[in-house]
GROMACS .gro file of C-alpha atoms in nm:
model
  401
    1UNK     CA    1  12.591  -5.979  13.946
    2UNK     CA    2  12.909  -5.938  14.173
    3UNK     CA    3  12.988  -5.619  14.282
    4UNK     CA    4  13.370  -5.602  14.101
    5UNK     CA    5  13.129  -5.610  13.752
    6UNK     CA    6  12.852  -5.412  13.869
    7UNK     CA    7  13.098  -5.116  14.018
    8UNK     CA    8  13.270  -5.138  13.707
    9UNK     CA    9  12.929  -5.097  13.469
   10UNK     CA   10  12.855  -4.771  13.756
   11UNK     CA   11  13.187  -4.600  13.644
   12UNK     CA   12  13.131  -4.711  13.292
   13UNK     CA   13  12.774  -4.546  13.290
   14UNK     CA   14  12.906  -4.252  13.506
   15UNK     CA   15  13.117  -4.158  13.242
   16UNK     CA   16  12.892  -4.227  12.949
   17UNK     CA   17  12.640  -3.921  13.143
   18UNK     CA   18  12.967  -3.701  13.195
   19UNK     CA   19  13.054  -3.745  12.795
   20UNK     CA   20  12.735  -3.775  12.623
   21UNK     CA   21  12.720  -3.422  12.559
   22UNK     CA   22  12.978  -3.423  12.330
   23UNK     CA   23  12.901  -3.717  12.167
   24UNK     CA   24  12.516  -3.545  12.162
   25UNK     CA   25  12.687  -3.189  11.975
   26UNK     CA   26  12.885  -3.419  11.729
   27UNK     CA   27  12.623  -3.606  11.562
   28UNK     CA   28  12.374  -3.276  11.550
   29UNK     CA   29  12.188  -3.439  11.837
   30UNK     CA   30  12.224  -3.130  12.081
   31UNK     CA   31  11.939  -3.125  12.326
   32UNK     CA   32  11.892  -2.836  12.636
   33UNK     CA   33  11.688  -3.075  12.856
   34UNK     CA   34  11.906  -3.417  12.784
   35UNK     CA   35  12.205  -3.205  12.845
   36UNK     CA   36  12.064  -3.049  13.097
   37UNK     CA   37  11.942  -3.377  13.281
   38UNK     CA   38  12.266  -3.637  13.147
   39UNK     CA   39  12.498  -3.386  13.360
   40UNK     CA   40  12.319  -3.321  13.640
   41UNK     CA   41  12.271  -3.733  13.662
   42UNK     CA   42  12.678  -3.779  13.587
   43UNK     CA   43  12.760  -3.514  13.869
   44UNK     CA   44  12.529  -3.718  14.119
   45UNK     CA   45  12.694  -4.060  14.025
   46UNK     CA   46  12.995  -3.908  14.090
   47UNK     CA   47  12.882  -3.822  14.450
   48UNK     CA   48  12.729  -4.147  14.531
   49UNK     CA   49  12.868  -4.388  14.357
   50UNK     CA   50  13.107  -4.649  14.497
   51UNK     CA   51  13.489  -4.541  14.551
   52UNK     CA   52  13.594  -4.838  14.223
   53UNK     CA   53  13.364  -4.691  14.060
   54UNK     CA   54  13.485  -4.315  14.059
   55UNK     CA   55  13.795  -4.443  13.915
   56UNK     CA   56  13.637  -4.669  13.663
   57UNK     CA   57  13.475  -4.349  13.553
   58UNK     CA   58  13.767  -4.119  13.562
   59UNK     CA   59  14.021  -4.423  13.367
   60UNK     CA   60  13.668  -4.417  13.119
   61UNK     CA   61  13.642  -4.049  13.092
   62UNK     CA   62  14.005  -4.021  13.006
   63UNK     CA   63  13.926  -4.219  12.668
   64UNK     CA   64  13.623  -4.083  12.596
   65UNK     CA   65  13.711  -3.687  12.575
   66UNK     CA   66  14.072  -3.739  12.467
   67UNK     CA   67  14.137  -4.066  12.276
   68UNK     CA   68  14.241  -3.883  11.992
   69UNK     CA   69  14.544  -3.747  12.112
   70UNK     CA   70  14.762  -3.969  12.063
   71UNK     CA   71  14.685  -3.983  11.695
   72UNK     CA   72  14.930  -3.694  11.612
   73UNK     CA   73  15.226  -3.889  11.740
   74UNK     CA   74  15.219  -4.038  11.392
   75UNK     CA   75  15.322  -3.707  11.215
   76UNK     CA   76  15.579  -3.706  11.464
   77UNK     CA   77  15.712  -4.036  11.323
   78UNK     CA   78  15.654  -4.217  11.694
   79UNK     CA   79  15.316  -4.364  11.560
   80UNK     CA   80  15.385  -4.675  11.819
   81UNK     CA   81  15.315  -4.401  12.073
   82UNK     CA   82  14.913  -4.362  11.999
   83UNK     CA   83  14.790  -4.661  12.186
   84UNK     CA   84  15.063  -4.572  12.476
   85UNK     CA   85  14.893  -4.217  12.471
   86UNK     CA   86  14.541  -4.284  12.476
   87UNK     CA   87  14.555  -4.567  12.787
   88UNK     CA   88  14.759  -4.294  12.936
   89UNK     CA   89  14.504  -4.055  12.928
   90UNK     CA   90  14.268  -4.295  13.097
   91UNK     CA   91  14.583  -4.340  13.409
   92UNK     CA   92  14.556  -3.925  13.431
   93UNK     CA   93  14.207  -3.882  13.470
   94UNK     CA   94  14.162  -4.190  13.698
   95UNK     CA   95  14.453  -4.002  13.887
   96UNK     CA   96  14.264  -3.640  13.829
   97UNK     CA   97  13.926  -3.789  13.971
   98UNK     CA   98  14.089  -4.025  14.249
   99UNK     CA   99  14.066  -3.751  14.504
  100UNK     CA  100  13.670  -3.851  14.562
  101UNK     CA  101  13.761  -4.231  14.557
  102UNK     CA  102  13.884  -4.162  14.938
  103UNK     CA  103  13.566  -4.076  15.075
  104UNK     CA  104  13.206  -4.155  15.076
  105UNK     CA  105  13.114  -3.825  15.185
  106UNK     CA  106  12.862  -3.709  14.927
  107UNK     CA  107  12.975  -3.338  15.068
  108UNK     CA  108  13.310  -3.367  15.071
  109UNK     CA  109  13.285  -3.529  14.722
  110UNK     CA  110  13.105  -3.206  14.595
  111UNK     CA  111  13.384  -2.984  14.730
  112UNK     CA  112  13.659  -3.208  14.601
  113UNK     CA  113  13.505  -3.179  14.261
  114UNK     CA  114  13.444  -2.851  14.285
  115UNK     CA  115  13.811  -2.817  14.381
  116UNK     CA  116  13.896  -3.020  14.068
  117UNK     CA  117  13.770  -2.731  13.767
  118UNK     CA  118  14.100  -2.537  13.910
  119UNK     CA  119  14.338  -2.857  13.815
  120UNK     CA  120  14.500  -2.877  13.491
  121UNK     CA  121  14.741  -3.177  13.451
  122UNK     CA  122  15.025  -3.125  13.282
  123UNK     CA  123  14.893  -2.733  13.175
  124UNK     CA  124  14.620  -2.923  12.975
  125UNK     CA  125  14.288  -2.750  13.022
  126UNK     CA  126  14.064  -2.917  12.812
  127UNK     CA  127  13.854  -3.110  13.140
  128UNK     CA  128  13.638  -2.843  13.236
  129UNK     CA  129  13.385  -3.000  13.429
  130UNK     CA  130  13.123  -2.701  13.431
  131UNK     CA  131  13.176  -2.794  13.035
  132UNK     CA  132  12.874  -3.042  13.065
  133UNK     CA  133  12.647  -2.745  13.092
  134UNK     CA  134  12.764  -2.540  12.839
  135UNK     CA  135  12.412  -2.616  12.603
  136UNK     CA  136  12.228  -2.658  12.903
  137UNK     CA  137  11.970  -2.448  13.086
  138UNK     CA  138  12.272  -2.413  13.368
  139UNK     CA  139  12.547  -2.158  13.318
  140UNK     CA  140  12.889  -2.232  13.337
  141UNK     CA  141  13.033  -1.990  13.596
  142UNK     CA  142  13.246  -2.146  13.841
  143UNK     CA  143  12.937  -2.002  14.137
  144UNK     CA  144  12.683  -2.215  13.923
  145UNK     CA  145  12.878  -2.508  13.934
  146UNK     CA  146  12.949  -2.541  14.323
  147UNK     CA  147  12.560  -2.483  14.338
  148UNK     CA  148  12.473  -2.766  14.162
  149UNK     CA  149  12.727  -3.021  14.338
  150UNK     CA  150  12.611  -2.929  14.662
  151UNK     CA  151  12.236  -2.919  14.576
  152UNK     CA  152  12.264  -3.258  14.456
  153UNK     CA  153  12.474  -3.331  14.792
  154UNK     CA  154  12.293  -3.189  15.089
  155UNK     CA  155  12.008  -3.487  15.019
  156UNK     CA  156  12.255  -3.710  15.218
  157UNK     CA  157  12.252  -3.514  15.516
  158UNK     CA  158  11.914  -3.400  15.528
  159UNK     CA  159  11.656  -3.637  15.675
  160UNK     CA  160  11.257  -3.708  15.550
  161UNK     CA  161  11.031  -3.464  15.497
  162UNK     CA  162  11.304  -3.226  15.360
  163UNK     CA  163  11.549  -3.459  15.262
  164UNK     CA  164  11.511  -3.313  14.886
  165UNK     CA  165  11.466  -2.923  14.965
  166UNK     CA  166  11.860  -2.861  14.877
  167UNK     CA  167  11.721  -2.904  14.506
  168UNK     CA  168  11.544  -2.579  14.502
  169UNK     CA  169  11.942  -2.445  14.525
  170UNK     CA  170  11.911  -2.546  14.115
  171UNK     CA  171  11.691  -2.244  14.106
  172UNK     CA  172  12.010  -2.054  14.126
  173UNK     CA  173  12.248  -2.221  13.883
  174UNK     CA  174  12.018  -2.161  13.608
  175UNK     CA  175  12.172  -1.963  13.280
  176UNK     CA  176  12.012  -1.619  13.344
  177UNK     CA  177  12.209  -1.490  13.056
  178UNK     CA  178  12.603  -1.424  12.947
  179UNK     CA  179  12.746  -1.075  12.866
  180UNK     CA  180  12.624  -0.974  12.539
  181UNK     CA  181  12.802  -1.012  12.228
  182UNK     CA  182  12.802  -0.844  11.933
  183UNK     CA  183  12.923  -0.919  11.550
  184UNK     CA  184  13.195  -0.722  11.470
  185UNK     CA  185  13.123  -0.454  11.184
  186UNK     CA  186  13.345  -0.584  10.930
  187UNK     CA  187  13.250  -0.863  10.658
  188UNK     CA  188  13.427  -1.120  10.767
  189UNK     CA  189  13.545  -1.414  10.546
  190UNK     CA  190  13.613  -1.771  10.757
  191UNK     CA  191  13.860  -1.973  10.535
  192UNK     CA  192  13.774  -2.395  10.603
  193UNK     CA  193  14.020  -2.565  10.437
  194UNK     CA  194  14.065  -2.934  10.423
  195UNK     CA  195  14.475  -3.025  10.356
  196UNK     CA  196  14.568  -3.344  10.518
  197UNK     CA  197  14.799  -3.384  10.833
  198UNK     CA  198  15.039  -3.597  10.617
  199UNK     CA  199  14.999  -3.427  10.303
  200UNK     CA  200  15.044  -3.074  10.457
  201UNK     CA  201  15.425  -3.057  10.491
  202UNK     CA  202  15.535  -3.241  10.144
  203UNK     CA  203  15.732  -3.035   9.912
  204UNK     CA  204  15.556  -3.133   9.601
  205UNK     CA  205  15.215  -2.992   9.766
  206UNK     CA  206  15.350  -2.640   9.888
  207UNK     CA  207  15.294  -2.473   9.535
  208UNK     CA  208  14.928  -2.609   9.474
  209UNK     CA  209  14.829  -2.559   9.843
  210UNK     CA  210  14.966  -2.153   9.803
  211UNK     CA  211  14.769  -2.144   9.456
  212UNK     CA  212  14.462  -2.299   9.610
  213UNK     CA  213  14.490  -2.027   9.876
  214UNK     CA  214  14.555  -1.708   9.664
  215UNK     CA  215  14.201  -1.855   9.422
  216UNK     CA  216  14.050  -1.823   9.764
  217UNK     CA  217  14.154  -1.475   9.880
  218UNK     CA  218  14.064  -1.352   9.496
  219UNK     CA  219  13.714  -1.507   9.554
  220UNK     CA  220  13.684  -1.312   9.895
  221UNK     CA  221  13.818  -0.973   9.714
  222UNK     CA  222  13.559  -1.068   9.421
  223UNK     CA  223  13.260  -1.125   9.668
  224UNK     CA  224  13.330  -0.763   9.861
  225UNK     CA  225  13.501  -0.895  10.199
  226UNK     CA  226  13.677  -0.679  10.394
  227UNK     CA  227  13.872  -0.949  10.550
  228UNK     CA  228  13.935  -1.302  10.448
  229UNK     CA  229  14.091  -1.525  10.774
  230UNK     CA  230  14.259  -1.863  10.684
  231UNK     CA  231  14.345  -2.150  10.949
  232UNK     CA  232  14.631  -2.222  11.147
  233UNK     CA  233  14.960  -2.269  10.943
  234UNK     CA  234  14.798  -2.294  10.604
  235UNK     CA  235  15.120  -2.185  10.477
  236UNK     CA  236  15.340  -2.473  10.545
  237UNK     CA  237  15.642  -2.296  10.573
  238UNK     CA  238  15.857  -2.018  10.765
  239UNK     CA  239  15.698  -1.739  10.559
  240UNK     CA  240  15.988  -1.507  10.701
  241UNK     CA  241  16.183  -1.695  10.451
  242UNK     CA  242  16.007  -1.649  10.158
  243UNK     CA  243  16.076  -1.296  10.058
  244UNK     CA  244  15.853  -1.349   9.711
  245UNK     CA  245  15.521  -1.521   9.912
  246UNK     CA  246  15.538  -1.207  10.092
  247UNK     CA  247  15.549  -0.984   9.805
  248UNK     CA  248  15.221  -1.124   9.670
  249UNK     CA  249  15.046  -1.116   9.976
  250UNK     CA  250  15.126  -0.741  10.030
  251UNK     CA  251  15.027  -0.714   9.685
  252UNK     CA  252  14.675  -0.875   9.743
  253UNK     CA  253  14.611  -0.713  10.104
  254UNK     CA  254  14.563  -0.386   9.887
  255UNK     CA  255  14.191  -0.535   9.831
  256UNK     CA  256  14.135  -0.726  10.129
  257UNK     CA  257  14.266  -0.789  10.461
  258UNK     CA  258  14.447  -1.134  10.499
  259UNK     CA  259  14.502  -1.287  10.793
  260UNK     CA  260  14.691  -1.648  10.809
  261UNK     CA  261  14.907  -1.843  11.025
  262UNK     CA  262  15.230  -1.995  10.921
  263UNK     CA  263  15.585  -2.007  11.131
  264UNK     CA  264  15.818  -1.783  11.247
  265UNK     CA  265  16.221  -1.860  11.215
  266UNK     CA  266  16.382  -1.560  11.437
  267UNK     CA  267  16.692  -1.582  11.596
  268UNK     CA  268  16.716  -1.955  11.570
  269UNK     CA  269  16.404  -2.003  11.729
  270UNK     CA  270  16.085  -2.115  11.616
  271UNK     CA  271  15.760  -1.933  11.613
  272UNK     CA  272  15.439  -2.034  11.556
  273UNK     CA  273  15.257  -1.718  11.403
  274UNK     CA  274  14.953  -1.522  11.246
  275UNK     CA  275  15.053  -1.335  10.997
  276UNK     CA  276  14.820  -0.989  10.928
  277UNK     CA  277  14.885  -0.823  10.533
  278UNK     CA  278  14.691  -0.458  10.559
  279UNK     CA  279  14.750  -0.244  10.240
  280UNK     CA  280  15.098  -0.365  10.143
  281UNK     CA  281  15.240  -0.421  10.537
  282UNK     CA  282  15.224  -0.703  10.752
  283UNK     CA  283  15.242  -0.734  11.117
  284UNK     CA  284  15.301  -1.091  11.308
  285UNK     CA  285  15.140  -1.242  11.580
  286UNK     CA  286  15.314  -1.518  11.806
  287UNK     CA  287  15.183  -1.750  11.993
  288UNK     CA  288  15.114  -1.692  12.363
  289UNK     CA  289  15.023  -2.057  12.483
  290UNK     CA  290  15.187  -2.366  12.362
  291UNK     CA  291  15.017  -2.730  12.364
  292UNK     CA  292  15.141  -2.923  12.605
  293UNK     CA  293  15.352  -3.195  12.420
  294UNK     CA  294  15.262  -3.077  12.122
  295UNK     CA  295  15.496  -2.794  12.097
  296UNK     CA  296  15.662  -2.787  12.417
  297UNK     CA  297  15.746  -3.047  12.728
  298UNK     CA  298  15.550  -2.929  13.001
  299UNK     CA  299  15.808  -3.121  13.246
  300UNK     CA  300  16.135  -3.014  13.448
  301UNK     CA  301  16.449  -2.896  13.194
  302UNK     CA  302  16.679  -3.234  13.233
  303UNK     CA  303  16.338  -3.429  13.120
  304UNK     CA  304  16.281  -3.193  12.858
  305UNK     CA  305  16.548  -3.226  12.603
  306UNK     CA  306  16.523  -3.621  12.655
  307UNK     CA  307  16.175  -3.626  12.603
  308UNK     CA  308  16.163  -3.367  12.293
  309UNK     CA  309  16.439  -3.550  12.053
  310UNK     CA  310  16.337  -3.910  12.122
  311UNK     CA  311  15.923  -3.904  12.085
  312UNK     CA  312  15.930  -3.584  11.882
  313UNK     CA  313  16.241  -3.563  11.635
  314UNK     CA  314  16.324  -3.243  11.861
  315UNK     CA  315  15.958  -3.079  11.719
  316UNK     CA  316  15.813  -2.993  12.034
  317UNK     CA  317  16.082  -2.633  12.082
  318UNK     CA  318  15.860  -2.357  12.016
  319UNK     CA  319  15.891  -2.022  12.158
  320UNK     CA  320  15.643  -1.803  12.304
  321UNK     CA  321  15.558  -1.479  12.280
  322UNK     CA  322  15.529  -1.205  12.591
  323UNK     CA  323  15.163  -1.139  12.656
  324UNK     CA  324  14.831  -1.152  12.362
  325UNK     CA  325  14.849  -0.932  12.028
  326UNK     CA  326  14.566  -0.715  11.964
  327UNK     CA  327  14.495  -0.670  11.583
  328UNK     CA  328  14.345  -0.316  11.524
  329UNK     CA  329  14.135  -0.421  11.187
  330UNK     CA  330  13.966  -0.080  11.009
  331UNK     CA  331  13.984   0.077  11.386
  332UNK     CA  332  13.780  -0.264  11.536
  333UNK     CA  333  14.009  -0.422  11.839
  334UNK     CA  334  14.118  -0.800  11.803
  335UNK     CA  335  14.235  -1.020  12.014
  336UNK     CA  336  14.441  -1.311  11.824
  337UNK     CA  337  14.469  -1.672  11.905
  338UNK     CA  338  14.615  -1.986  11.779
  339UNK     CA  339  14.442  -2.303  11.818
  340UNK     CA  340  14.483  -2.470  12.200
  341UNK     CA  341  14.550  -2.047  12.325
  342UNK     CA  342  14.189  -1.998  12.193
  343UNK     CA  343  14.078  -2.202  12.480
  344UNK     CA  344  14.309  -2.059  12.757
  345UNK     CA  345  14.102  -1.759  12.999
  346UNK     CA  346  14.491  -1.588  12.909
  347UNK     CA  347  14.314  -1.479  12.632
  348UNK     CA  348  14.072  -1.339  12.755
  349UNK     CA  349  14.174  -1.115  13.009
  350UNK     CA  350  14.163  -0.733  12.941
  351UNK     CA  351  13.959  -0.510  12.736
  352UNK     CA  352  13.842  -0.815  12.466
  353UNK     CA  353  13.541  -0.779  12.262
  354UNK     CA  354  13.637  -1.004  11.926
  355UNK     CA  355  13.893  -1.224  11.859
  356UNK     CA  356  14.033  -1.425  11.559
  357UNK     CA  357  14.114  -1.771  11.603
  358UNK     CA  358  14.246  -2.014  11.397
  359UNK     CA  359  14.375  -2.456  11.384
  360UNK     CA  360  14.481  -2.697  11.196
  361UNK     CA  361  14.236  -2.978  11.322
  362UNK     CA  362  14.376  -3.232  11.065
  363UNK     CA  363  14.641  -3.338  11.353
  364UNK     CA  364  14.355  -3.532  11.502
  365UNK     CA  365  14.100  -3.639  11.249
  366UNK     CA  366  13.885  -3.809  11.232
  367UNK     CA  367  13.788  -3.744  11.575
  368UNK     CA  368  13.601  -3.536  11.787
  369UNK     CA  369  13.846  -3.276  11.883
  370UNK     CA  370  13.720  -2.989  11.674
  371UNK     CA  371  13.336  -3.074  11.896
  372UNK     CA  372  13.494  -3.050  12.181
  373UNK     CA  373  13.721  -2.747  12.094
  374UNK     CA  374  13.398  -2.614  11.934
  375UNK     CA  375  13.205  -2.674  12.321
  376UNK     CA  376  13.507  -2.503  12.435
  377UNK     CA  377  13.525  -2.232  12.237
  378UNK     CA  378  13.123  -2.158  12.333
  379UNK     CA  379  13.220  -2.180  12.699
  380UNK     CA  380  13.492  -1.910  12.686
  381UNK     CA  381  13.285  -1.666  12.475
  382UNK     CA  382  13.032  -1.687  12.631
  383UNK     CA  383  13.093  -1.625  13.014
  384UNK     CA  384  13.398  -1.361  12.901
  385UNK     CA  385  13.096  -1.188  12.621
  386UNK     CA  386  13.326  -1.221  12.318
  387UNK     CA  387  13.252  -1.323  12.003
  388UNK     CA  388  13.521  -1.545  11.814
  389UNK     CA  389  13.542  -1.583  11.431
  390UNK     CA  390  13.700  -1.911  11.386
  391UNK     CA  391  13.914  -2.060  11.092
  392UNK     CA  392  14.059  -2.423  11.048
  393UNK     CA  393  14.204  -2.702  10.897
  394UNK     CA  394  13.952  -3.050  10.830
  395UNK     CA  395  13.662  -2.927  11.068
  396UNK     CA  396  13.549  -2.626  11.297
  397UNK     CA  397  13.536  -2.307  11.143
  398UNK     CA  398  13.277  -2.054  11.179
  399UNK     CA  399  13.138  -1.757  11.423
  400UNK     CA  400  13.128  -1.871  11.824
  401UNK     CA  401  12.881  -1.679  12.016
   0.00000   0.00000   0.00000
């Protein structure tokens, strides 16, 4: 075998151990131990493997986490852009990774990819590398992580007898526990709904969609929840609009809470909003973090107007709200969050016990997005000790603990 086709089948495999895990949660095929032993194994190939190969791995680790993002170009009516998008994805994380490609310092490696869990290209923050442990007998703290690297580092330096004593560091990486987290002490009613990406925004489908979701709030009332949550945007429309929606739901929150997203036209600006109905009053929550290309240009302002009217009809120009919104539900705290914000430590920060999260998912099915916003979801609870009730669109929805 040459070595241009066997450095290429190291980055190939490297990547395989540093994606498997999500692949593994996907198909129901979650396993502590494989996880456990896949990452450690894709963190030491990273360290040792030859410089082509770390960027083999990174171009292949691009694809394999975040092929599917080019798929909501489509909706955007730029559907040549998908292909364009994905083998860009592979460029940026070759690019993200290519710091260890200029050493073969097994050390200095660790450190630089240590240094890499604080890098977010482009504000997108869904490479996490600590991620591979998440469902792992390691924890996920950022002081776990730089153990592990440099216990499966030192080996190089250390000659025989002791050359593998640095692995007894491991000892200390192990998940001795997260903050604890509690249900919240409401019945809470998680909303999955299943409205396709291209069917979602068709006028002909806006009054059987709104039936479909009253039937479902009257079957939450009818079944004794307190609250009923339904995903992001469910309401295809600015609801600030449509005086007579908001009649109804007022009407209906005298039964149950509601909570649902839909947008936000204020001031010529667009929001993209939860919407709370509490015993015939509603309060509105907007958005805190934006996705990156999705609905803003995470470039300089002269790029930014280019960029939003020719790839996204001028779609990507939504507004963002000052700090988090706090819902105070039957005197229980919660912290809101839309979709990508959900897994953003933004949201996180202050006094945060429970929070209400919801997505539209559909923009990228079929695909594993909702796994890995799922895995991400998990990782934030956990190491911040909140407990996230979760509704969305196609796939995802339930409790995160």
């Amino acid at each position: 075998m040459n070595k241009l086709l066997k450095d290429i089948l190291l980055g190939i495999t490297t990547a395989l151990f540093f994606s498997a895990f999500i692949y593994f949660e996907h198909y129901g095929l979650t396993s502590k131990l494989i996880n456990t032993l896949f990452g450690l194994t894709a963190i030491a190939m990273f360290l040792y493997t030859p410089k082509r190969s770390v960027l083999i791995a990174g171009f292949t680790i691009g694809l394999f986490w975040f092929y599917w993002i080019g798929y909501s170009f489509k909706y955007q009516g730029v559907g040549y852009m998908t292909p364009i998008v994905t083998i860009g994805f592979g460029f940026i994380y070759l690019l993200f990774f290519a710091p260890l490609a200029f050493t073969n310092n097994a050390i200095i490696r660790a450190l630089l990819l240590f240094g890499l869990t604080y890098v977010e290209p482009f504000d997108w923050n869904w490479m996490q590398p600590e991620l591979l442990f998440v469902n792992s007998y390691f924890g996920v703290y950022k002081y776990q992580f730089i153990i592990i690297v440099l216990a499966l580092a030192l080996p190089s330096k250390i000659k025989n007898p002791y050359t593998y004593l640095p692995l007894f560091l491991l000892i200390f990486a192990i998940n001795y526990g997260y903050p604890k987290q509690n249900d919240a002490p409401l019945k809470i009613k998680l909303v999955q709904t299943d409205i396709k990406q291209e069917e979602k925004w068709k006028e002909n489908n806006l009054y059987p969609t709104v039936r479909m979701l009253f039937k479902q709030i009257q079957k939450a009332i009818n079944e004794g929840y307190d609250v009923i949550v339904l995903p992001e945007s469910v309401f295809p429309l600015f609801m600030n609009k449509t005086p007579a929606l908001i009649r109804n739901l007022k009407k209906f929150s005298q039964n149950i809470i509601i909570i649902a997203g839909s947008l936000l036209r204020e001031d010529g600006k667009n929001y993209n909003v939860t919407y709370l109905f509490d015993h015939g009053s509603y309060k509105i929550a907007k958005k805190l973090v934006l996705v990156p290309f999705g609905e803003y240009i995470p470039l300089p302002k002269f790029a930014q107007k280019f960029i939003n009217d020719t790839f996204f009809s001028g779609a990507s120009d939504f507004v963002t709200a000052k700090k988090p919104t706090d819902f105070i539900i039957k005197g229980i705290k919660f912290r809101n969050a839309i979709c990508y914000e959900a897994t953003c430590q933004e949201l996180y920060e202050g006094d945060v016990k429970y929070m209400i999260a919801m997505s539209n998912n559909a923009w990228f099915a079929p695909s594993i997005e909702p796994t890995l916003q799922k895995l991400l979801l998990e990782y934030y609870a956990r190491k911040n000790g909140v407990t996230i009730y979760h509704s969305a669109n196609y796939k995802g929805t339930g409790v995160i603990k």
